[in-house]
Coordinates of C-alpha atoms and ligand atoms in Angstrom, one line a residue:
X1 CA 109.1 113.2 66.9
X2 CA 110.8 115.4 69.6
X3 CA 108.6 117.2 71.9
X4 CA 110.9 119.4 73.4
X5 CA 110.8 122.7 71.9
X6 CA 108.8 125.5 74.1
X7 CA 110.6 126.8 77.6
X8 CA 113.1 124.2 78.6
X9 CA 113.1 123.0 82.1
X10 CA 116.2 122.7 83.8
X11 CA 116.5 120.5 86.4
X12 CA 120.4 120.7 87.3
X13 CA 121.5 121.0 91.1
X14 CA 122.8 124.3 90.2
X15 CA 122.9 126.7 88.4
X16 CA 119.3 126.7 89.1
X17 CA 116.4 128.2 87.2
X18 CA 116.4 132.1 86.8
X19 CA 113.1 133.6 87.1
X20 CA 112.1 136.3 84.9
X21 CA 111.7 138.7 87.2
X22 CA 115.5 138.4 88.0
X23 CA 116.6 138.4 84.2
X24 CA 114.5 141.5 83.9
X25 CA 116.1 143.2 86.6
X26 CA 119.6 142.5 85.1
X27 CA 118.8 143.6 81.8
X28 CA 119.9 147.5 82.4
X29 CA 122.7 149.4 81.0
X30 CA 125.6 150.0 82.9
X31 CA 125.3 152.1 86.0
X32 CA 127.5 154.9 87.4
X33 CA 129.1 152.7 90.1
X34 CA 129.4 155.9 92.3
X35 CA 125.6 156.9 92.3
X36 CA 124.4 156.6 95.9
X37 CA 121.6 154.4 94.6
X38 CA 124.1 151.6 94.5
X39 CA 125.3 151.9 97.9
X40 CA 121.4 152.2 99.4
X41 CA 120.8 149.3 97.2
X42 CA 123.8 147.1 98.6
X43 CA 123.3 148.4 102.2
X44 CA 119.8 147.0 102.0
X45 CA 120.3 143.6 100.7
X46 CA 122.6 142.8 103.5
X47 CA 120.1 142.5 106.4
X48 CA 118.1 140.9 103.8
X49 CA 120.6 138.4 103.0
X50 CA 121.4 137.8 106.6
X51 CA 117.4 137.2 107.4
X52 CA 117.6 134.2 104.6
X53 CA 120.8 132.8 106.4
X54 CA 118.9 133.3 110.0
X55 CA 121.6 135.2 111.3
X56 CA 121.9 138.7 113.4
X57 CA 125.8 138.2 112.5
X58 CA 128.3 139.7 109.6
X59 CA 128.5 138.9 105.9
X60 CA 131.2 139.1 103.3
X61 CA 130.4 138.9 99.6
X62 CA 132.6 138.1 96.8
X63 CA 132.5 137.7 92.8
X64 CA 133.4 134.3 92.9
X65 CA 131.4 130.8 92.8
X66 CA 130.9 128.4 95.7
X67 CA 134.6 127.2 95.2
X68 CA 135.5 130.7 96.1
X69 CA 133.6 131.1 99.0
X70 CA 134.9 127.9 100.3
X71 CA 138.4 129.4 100.2
X72 CA 137.3 132.9 101.4
X73 CA 136.0 131.1 104.6
X74 CA 139.3 129.3 105.0
X75 CA 141.4 132.1 104.4
X76 CA 139.8 134.3 107.6
X77 CA 140.3 131.7 109.9
X78 CA 142.6 128.7 109.1
X79 CA 146.2 129.1 108.8
X80 CA 148.9 127.2 107.4
X81 CA 149.9 124.3 109.9
X82 CA 146.4 124.5 111.5
X83 CA 144.0 121.3 111.9
X84 CA 140.6 121.2 110.3
X85 CA 138.3 118.1 110.7
X86 CA 136.0 117.9 107.7
X87 CA 133.3 114.9 108.2
X88 CA 132.1 114.2 104.7
X89 CA 129.1 112.8 103.1
X90 CA 130.1 113.1 99.2
X91 CA 132.1 114.9 96.8
X92 CA 131.7 118.5 98.0
X93 CA 132.8 117.6 101.6
X94 CA 136.0 116.3 99.9
X95 CA 136.2 119.5 97.8
X96 CA 136.4 121.6 100.8
X97 CA 138.9 119.5 102.3
X98 CA 140.9 120.0 99.4
X99 CA 140.4 123.8 99.6
X100 CA 141.7 123.5 103.4
X101 CA 144.6 121.5 102.1
X102 CA 145.4 124.0 99.5
X103 CA 145.4 126.7 102.4
X104 CA 148.4 124.8 104.3
X105 CA 145.4 123.0 106.9
X106 CA 146.1 119.4 108.0
X107 CA 143.3 117.9 107.2
X108 CA 141.3 114.9 109.1
X109 CA 138.9 113.4 107.3
X110 CA 135.6 111.6 108.9
X111 CA 134.5 109.4 105.9
X112 CA 131.0 108.7 105.7
X113 CA 130.4 107.3 102.5
X114 CA 127.9 109.1 100.6
X115 CA 124.3 107.4 101.8
X116 CA 124.1 108.7 105.2
X117 CA 124.3 111.9 107.2
X118 CA 127.4 113.4 109.4
X119 CA 127.3 111.0 112.3
X120 CA 127.4 112.9 115.7
X121 CA 128.8 110.2 117.8
X122 CA 131.8 109.9 115.2
X123 CA 132.4 113.7 115.5
X124 CA 132.3 113.2 119.5
X125 CA 135.1 110.5 118.9
X126 CA 137.5 112.7 116.9
X127 CA 136.7 115.9 119.1
X128 CA 137.2 113.8 122.1
X129 CA 140.4 112.1 121.1
X130 CA 141.9 115.7 120.2
X131 CA 143.4 116.0 123.9
X132 CA 145.5 119.5 122.7
X133 CA 142.3 120.8 121.1
X134 CA 144.2 121.5 117.8
X135 CA 141.5 121.3 115.8
X136 CA 140.7 124.3 114.7
X137 CA 137.3 124.1 112.5
X138 CA 135.2 121.3 112.0
X139 CA 134.0 121.5 107.9
X140 CA 130.4 120.1 107.7
X141 CA 128.3 120.5 104.2
X142 CA 124.7 120.7 105.1
X143 CA 123.4 119.4 102.1
X144 CA 126.0 117.5 100.1
X145 CA 125.1 118.2 96.6
X146 CA 126.7 114.9 94.8
X147 CA 124.8 112.4 97.4
X148 CA 122.0 114.7 98.1
X149 CA 122.5 113.5 101.7
X150 CA 121.2 116.1 104.4
X151 CA 123.0 116.3 107.8
X152 CA 121.9 117.8 111.1
X153 CA 123.9 120.7 111.7
X154 CA 122.4 121.3 115.2
X155 CA 123.9 118.0 116.3
X156 CA 127.3 119.0 115.3
X157 CA 126.8 122.4 117.4
X158 CA 125.6 119.8 120.2
X159 CA 128.5 117.6 119.9
X160 CA 130.9 120.6 120.3
X161 CA 129.5 122.0 123.2
X162 CA 129.3 119.2 125.1
X163 CA 132.6 118.2 124.6
X164 CA 134.1 121.7 125.1
X165 CA 135.7 121.9 122.5
X166 CA 136.6 125.3 120.9
X167 CA 136.8 124.6 117.0
X168 CA 134.7 126.6 114.8
X169 CA 131.5 125.0 113.1
X170 CA 131.7 126.1 109.6
X171 CA 128.7 125.1 107.4
X172 CA 128.5 124.7 103.5
X173 CA 124.8 126.0 102.5
X174 CA 125.8 126.4 98.9
X175 CA 122.8 123.8 97.8
X176 CA 120.7 124.4 101.0
X177 CA 120.7 127.6 101.5
X178 CA 116.6 129.2 100.4
X179 CA 115.8 125.2 100.2
X180 CA 116.3 123.4 103.2
X181 CA 115.5 125.2 106.7
X182 CA 118.5 126.1 107.8
X183 CA 119.0 128.6 111.1
X184 CA 122.7 129.7 111.4
X185 CA 122.3 131.2 114.7
X186 CA 120.1 128.8 116.2
X187 CA 122.1 126.2 115.1
X188 CA 125.0 127.3 116.1
X189 CA 127.2 127.8 113.1
X190 CA 130.1 129.9 113.3
X191 CA 130.7 130.5 109.8
X192 CA 128.1 129.8 106.4
X193 CA 129.2 129.9 102.8
X194 CA 126.9 129.9 100.1
X195 CA 126.7 131.3 96.3
X196 CA 124.2 132.9 94.2
X197 CA 123.1 130.0 91.7
X198 CA 121.1 127.9 93.5
X199 CA 118.4 128.7 96.2
X200 CA 118.9 132.2 95.4
X201 CA 117.9 131.9 92.1
X202 CA 120.8 134.4 90.7
X203 CA 123.4 133.5 87.9
X204 CA 126.9 132.1 89.4
X205 CA 129.1 134.5 90.3
X206 CA 128.3 136.0 93.8
X207 CA 130.0 134.1 96.9
X208 CA 128.6 134.9 100.6
X209 CA 130.2 134.3 103.9
X210 CA 128.4 135.1 107.3
X211 CA 130.1 134.7 110.2
X212 CA 129.5 135.4 113.9
X213 CA 131.9 137.1 116.6
X214 CA 133.7 134.2 117.3
X215 CA 134.9 133.7 114.0
X216 CA 135.3 137.5 113.6
X217 CA 137.7 137.0 116.8
X218 CA 139.3 134.3 114.8
X219 CA 140.0 136.4 112.0
X220 CA 141.8 139.1 114.0
X221 CA 144.1 136.4 115.8
X222 CA 145.0 135.3 112.7
X223 CA 148.9 135.9 111.8
X224 CA 147.7 137.3 108.0
X225 CA 145.0 136.7 105.5
X226 CA 145.3 137.6 101.7
X227 CA 143.9 140.7 100.7
X228 CA 141.3 140.0 98.3
X229 CA 140.1 137.1 100.7
X230 CA 140.1 139.4 103.6
X231 CA 136.5 139.6 105.1
X232 CA 136.7 142.5 107.4
X233 CA 136.1 145.6 105.1
X234 CA 133.9 143.3 102.8
X235 CA 131.6 143.0 105.9
X236 CA 132.0 146.9 107.4
X237 CA 132.5 149.1 104.5
X238 CA 132.8 152.6 104.3
X239 CA 132.7 153.0 100.6
X240 CA 131.1 151.2 98.1
X241 CA 133.9 150.1 96.3
X242 CA 135.3 147.7 99.7
X243 CA 131.6 145.6 99.5
X244 CA 133.5 143.5 96.8
X245 CA 137.2 145.1 97.1
X246 CA 136.9 146.4 93.6
X247 CA 134.1 147.0 90.9
X248 CA 131.1 145.4 92.2
X249 CA 129.3 143.0 89.9
X250 CA 126.4 145.5 89.5
X251 CA 124.1 143.1 87.4
X252 CA 124.1 140.5 89.7
X253 CA 123.3 142.9 92.4
X254 CA 120.1 143.7 90.5
X255 CA 119.6 140.3 90.1
X256 CA 119.6 139.3 93.8
X257 CA 117.7 142.3 94.7
X258 CA 114.9 140.8 92.8
X259 CA 115.5 137.5 94.2
X260 CA 115.4 138.7 97.6
X261 CA 112.3 140.4 96.9
X262 CA 110.8 137.2 95.7
X263 CA 112.0 135.4 98.8
X264 CA 110.5 138.3 101.1
X265 CA 107.1 137.9 99.2
X266 CA 106.8 134.2 99.6
X267 CA 108.4 134.1 103.2
X268 CA 111.4 131.7 104.0
X269 CA 109.2 129.1 106.1
X270 CA 106.7 129.0 103.3
X271 CA 109.9 128.3 100.9
X272 CA 111.1 125.5 103.0
X273 CA 107.6 124.3 103.1
X274 CA 107.8 124.6 99.1
X275 CA 110.8 122.9 98.6
X276 CA 109.4 119.8 101.3
X277 CA 106.2 119.4 99.8
X278 CA 107.8 119.0 96.1
X279 CA 110.7 117.0 97.2
X280 CA 107.9 114.6 98.5
X281 CA 106.4 114.3 95.7
X282 CA 109.6 113.3 93.8
X283 CA 110.3 110.9 96.4
X284 CA 106.8 109.2 96.3
X285 CA 107.4 109.0 92.4
X286 CA 110.9 107.2 93.1
X287 CA 109.8 105.0 95.4
X288 CA 107.1 103.8 93.3
X289 CA 109.4 103.9 90.0
X290 CA 111.8 101.4 92.4
X291 CA 109.5 98.9 93.2
X292 CA 110.4 97.2 90.0
X293 CA 113.6 97.4 87.8
X294 CA 116.7 99.0 88.5
X295 CA 115.5 102.8 89.5
X296 CA 116.8 103.5 93.0
X297 CA 117.0 106.7 95.3
X298 CA 120.4 107.2 96.8
X299 CA 119.3 107.9 100.1
X300 CA 117.5 105.3 101.7
X301 CA 116.0 107.4 104.9
X302 CA 113.3 110.2 103.9
X303 CA 114.7 112.4 107.0
X304 CA 118.4 112.3 105.3
X305 CA 117.1 113.3 102.3
X306 CA 117.8 116.8 100.7
X307 CA 114.6 119.3 99.7
X308 CA 116.8 120.8 96.9
X309 CA 118.5 117.7 95.0
X310 CA 118.0 114.0 94.6
X311 CA 120.5 111.7 93.5
X312 CA 119.4 108.6 91.7
X313 CA 120.7 105.8 90.1
X314 CA 119.4 103.4 87.1
X315 CA 122.7 101.5 86.5
X316 CA 124.8 102.3 83.4
X317 CA 124.0 102.7 80.6
X318 CA 120.4 103.5 81.4
X319 CA 121.1 106.9 83.8
X320 CA 123.0 108.6 80.7
X321 CA 119.9 107.5 78.0
X322 CA 117.5 108.5 80.4
X323 CA 118.8 112.2 80.5
X324 CA 119.1 111.9 77.0
X325 CA 115.8 111.1 76.5
X326 CA 114.5 114.0 79.0
X327 CA 116.6 116.5 77.2
X328 CA 116.1 116.0 73.6
X329 CA 112.7 114.6 73.5
X330 CA 111.0 116.6 76.3
X331 CA 113.2 119.7 76.8
X332 CA 114.0 118.7 80.6
X333 CA 117.6 118.8 81.6
X334 CA 118.7 116.7 84.4
X335 CA 122.0 116.6 86.3
X336 CA 124.7 114.0 85.8
X337 CA 126.1 112.0 88.5
X338 CA 128.8 113.2 90.7
X339 CA 131.2 111.8 93.0
X340 CA 130.2 108.5 92.4
X341 CA 132.9 105.4 92.4
X342 CA 131.5 102.7 91.1
X343 CA 133.8 99.6 89.8
X344 CA 130.8 98.2 87.6
X345 CA 130.1 101.9 86.1
X346 CA 133.5 103.6 85.7
X347 CA 132.0 106.2 83.7
X348 CA 129.4 106.9 86.2
X349 CA 126.6 107.0 83.5
X350 CA 124.3 104.8 85.7
X351 CA 123.6 107.8 87.7
X352 CA 122.1 111.1 87.9
X353 CA 120.6 113.8 89.7
X354 CA 117.3 115.9 89.6
X355 CA 117.8 119.2 91.0
X356 CA 114.5 121.0 92.6
X357 CA 116.1 123.9 93.9
X358 CA 115.0 127.9 94.2
X359 CA 112.4 128.7 91.5
X360 CA 110.5 125.3 91.1
X361 CA 106.5 124.8 91.6
X362 CA 104.2 121.8 91.2
X363 CA 103.8 121.8 87.7
X364 CA 107.3 121.7 87.1
X365 CA 107.7 118.8 89.5
X366 CA 104.9 117.3 88.2
X367 CA 106.2 117.6 84.6
X368 CA 109.4 116.4 85.5
X369 CA 108.1 113.5 86.9
X370 CA 106.0 112.8 84.0
X371 CA 108.6 113.4 81.4
X372 CA 110.8 110.7 83.7
X373 CA 108.0 108.1 83.4
X374 CA 107.6 108.8 79.8
X375 CA 111.3 108.0 79.2
X376 CA 111.0 105.1 81.4
X377 CA 108.6 104.0 79.3
X378 CA 110.0 104.7 75.6
X379 CA 113.5 103.1 76.7
X380 CA 112.1 100.4 77.5
X381 CA 113.7 100.3 81.0
X382 CA 111.5 98.2 83.4
X383 CA 110.1 100.1 86.4
X384 CA 107.8 100.3 89.0
X385 CA 103.9 101.4 88.0
X386 CA 101.6 104.3 89.7
X387 CA 104.8 107.1 89.9
X388 CA 102.8 109.9 89.0
X389 CA 99.8 108.8 91.3
X390 CA 102.1 108.7 93.8
X391 CA 103.3 112.3 93.1
X392 CA 99.9 113.6 93.0
X393 CA 99.0 112.0 96.2
X394 CA 102.1 113.3 97.8
X395 CA 101.5 116.8 96.3
X396 CA 97.7 117.2 97.4
X397 CA 97.8 115.3 100.9
X398 CA 96.5 117.1 104.0
Ligands
PLP1 C1 127.4 123.7 94.0 C2 127.8 123.1 95.0 C3 129.5 123.9 95.6 C4 130.4 124.5 94.5 O1 130.0 125.6 94.0 P1 130.7 126.2 92.4 O2 129.5 127.6 92.6 O3 130.1 125.1 91.7 O4 131.8 126.7 93.0 C5 129.8 123.6 96.8 N1 129.3 123.0 97.7 C6 127.8 122.5 97.6 C7 127.3 121.7 98.5 C8 127.1 122.9 96.5 O5 126.1 122.2 96.2

């Protein structure tokens, strides 16, 4: 008998669950876009977003998803023929590299597979080999959502500084902002991109590009930047419509205002701590399941794991069976595996991901863990015992 009725739990690594407060804030009639109130609301959100990103720099907003934010950042900084270096830890690193190819860049990839974070030594070697300092930007994904690997962004800045290389450090925080600690200025990122639908808890459709003065200088030296992606007027608009280069996505902005209020009330440090603690509960459960049978967490070292998404595998066809059971029998939707090239599992049906970003709490996490335990049991998939107890112990540890 299915037990899935009632409020569903969406454990996707984006789009994430929307708080009722965000939904209710969006439930409004169409506003007059010339009403000064909208401009005031917008002007108030810019510093709030910069506070979440931990930057005193600039920010431009776009009506787009994360892919658009990738292209926006590149369009302002990378001209055809420029070289970019992309250390990859999963599918999203390759996705950004493909975007760079699309704007005409020469792309050098440092392939790291999908189990370990970016190796600062390999970055150093690549930068030192670049005698003419032709590399214009290093594109780094903070948390690669396909692998759930988290890289140490500050260590990459350290290498750039030690080598004395002028390349911009551009960081994708689409999965990590508002979940994993990220300090744009203190860690020395020059450009950071994110989207609305993950840690920010708003529907997909808003892209954000944060940039510092160094990046602004690079923009000014560009031979040309296509108008829609140009961040100049968006970051310092004289009129409301310049924020979005046209009609603003008013209802997304109402939702974002509510989400930023929630973030402000909880406090970003507390939000990071909540995500960390909930992730530890899931890892504790995962490590218990893995003690016997096919369940595996993708990333071995805790220090290299995201607090927002966890990639795992059960082997084909168990991954798909598990996801179907959780959704159909228990109302919990897990994410599919992504960017997995496994010759023994060409459909990647053995892989899946737990999303735990944004609007997540202890009962959501314990519920999800309990449901996965039930699925493993109901489907007769061998697994280690004690996962729920281990999760409870991790949640309640001093
Ligand atoms: C989700 C995600 C993207 C892509 O964002 P879309 O909104 O789907 O275009 C890119 N990078 C990372 C790290 C992501 O998590």
